[in-house]
C-alpha cells in the first residue's frame, strides 16, 4: 500500500508543479508540488525496502521430561512477504 501511496503523492505533486497554471494569493503551488513529489519518492522507497526484507522465525520443540533423555527439534523458516498470501 505504501508504494501506491508514494506514486499517488508524486503524481499529485507533478500535476501541481507542471500542469496547473494559475496563482493563489499566499500559496506557492510549485513549492507544494515539489514537496509532495519528494514525500512521494520517500514513501515509495520505504515501501520497496519493507517489501524486500526477509522474515525469519525459529521454532524449538523439547520432547521428554528431563534434559538427558529428551530430544530437541529446531526448525528455521525464512520467508519473504511474497511467500505469504
Tab-separated table of C-alpha atoms in Angstrom:
chain	number	residue	atom	x	y	z
A	1	UNK	CA	0.000	0.000	0.000
A	2	UNK	CA	2.834	2.406	0.706
A	3	UNK	CA	4.191	2.007	-2.826
A	4	UNK	CA	0.843	3.080	-4.269
A	5	UNK	CA	0.633	5.981	-1.821
A	6	UNK	CA	4.082	7.160	-2.892
A	7	UNK	CA	3.115	7.051	-6.548
A	8	UNK	CA	-0.118	8.974	-5.888
A	9	UNK	CA	1.725	11.667	-3.909
A	10	UNK	CA	4.306	12.001	-6.653
A	11	UNK	CA	1.664	12.311	-9.390
A	12	UNK	CA	-0.340	14.910	-7.464
A	13	UNK	CA	2.853	16.889	-6.844
A	14	UNK	CA	3.788	16.733	-10.527
A	15	UNK	CA	0.327	17.954	-11.527
A	16	UNK	CA	0.527	20.861	-9.092
A	17	UNK	CA	4.017	21.780	-10.282
A	18	UNK	CA	3.909	21.315	-14.042
A	19	UNK	CA	0.290	21.139	-15.227
A	20	UNK	CA	-1.532	23.892	-13.365
A	21	UNK	CA	-1.023	27.447	-14.497
A	22	UNK	CA	-2.896	29.640	-12.028
A	23	UNK	CA	-1.912	31.571	-8.931
A	24	UNK	CA	-3.471	31.627	-5.480
A	25	UNK	CA	-2.595	34.524	-3.201
A	26	UNK	CA	-0.348	33.388	-0.360
A	27	UNK	CA	0.125	29.856	-1.738
A	28	UNK	CA	3.028	28.713	-3.902
A	29	UNK	CA	1.662	25.692	-5.798
A	30	UNK	CA	5.068	24.905	-7.310
A	31	UNK	CA	6.625	24.534	-3.856
A	32	UNK	CA	3.749	22.392	-2.615
A	33	UNK	CA	4.112	20.211	-5.721
A	34	UNK	CA	7.835	19.743	-5.173
A	35	UNK	CA	7.245	18.861	-1.511
A	36	UNK	CA	4.613	16.285	-2.485
A	37	UNK	CA	6.906	14.781	-5.130
A	38	UNK	CA	9.713	14.477	-2.560
A	39	UNK	CA	7.403	12.912	0.001
A	40	UNK	CA	6.060	10.506	-2.631
A	41	UNK	CA	9.572	9.425	-3.554
A	42	UNK	CA	10.497	8.818	0.104
A	43	UNK	CA	7.306	6.810	0.760
A	44	UNK	CA	7.908	4.785	-2.417
A	45	UNK	CA	11.496	3.905	-1.384
A	46	UNK	CA	10.411	2.968	2.148
A	47	UNK	CA	7.708	0.721	0.683
A	48	UNK	CA	10.258	-1.033	-1.539
A	49	UNK	CA	12.644	-1.577	1.379
A	50	UNK	CA	9.901	-3.032	3.573
A	51	UNK	CA	8.714	-5.284	0.767
A	52	UNK	CA	12.182	-6.710	0.074
A	53	UNK	CA	13.204	-7.601	3.623
A	54	UNK	CA	13.096	-11.213	4.761
A	55	UNK	CA	11.378	-12.539	7.837
A	56	UNK	CA	12.897	-15.365	9.867
A	57	UNK	CA	11.211	-17.450	12.563
A	58	UNK	CA	12.713	-20.165	14.779
A	59	UNK	CA	10.601	-22.883	16.419
A	60	UNK	CA	12.162	-25.077	19.109
A	61	UNK	CA	10.368	-28.179	20.464
A	62	UNK	CA	11.612	-30.044	23.568
A	63	UNK	CA	10.406	-33.678	23.906
A	64	UNK	CA	10.814	-35.542	27.184
A	65	UNK	CA	10.634	-34.644	30.848
A	66	UNK	CA	14.333	-34.327	31.587
A	67	UNK	CA	17.187	-32.990	29.516
A	68	UNK	CA	19.166	-36.268	29.386
A	69	UNK	CA	16.549	-38.477	27.727
A	70	UNK	CA	14.631	-35.867	25.748
A	71	UNK	CA	15.143	-34.705	22.211
A	72	UNK	CA	15.245	-31.210	20.801
A	73	UNK	CA	13.889	-30.308	17.393
A	74	UNK	CA	14.577	-26.935	15.829
A	75	UNK	CA	13.046	-25.620	12.622
A	76	UNK	CA	14.037	-22.383	10.888
A	77	UNK	CA	11.960	-20.757	8.196
A	78	UNK	CA	12.779	-17.712	6.141
A	79	UNK	CA	10.020	-16.099	4.119
A	80	UNK	CA	9.528	-13.000	2.068
A	81	UNK	CA	6.205	-11.141	2.003
A	82	UNK	CA	5.523	-12.646	-1.440
A	83	UNK	CA	5.533	-16.158	0.066
A	84	UNK	CA	2.649	-15.378	2.426
A	85	UNK	CA	-0.657	-14.820	0.717
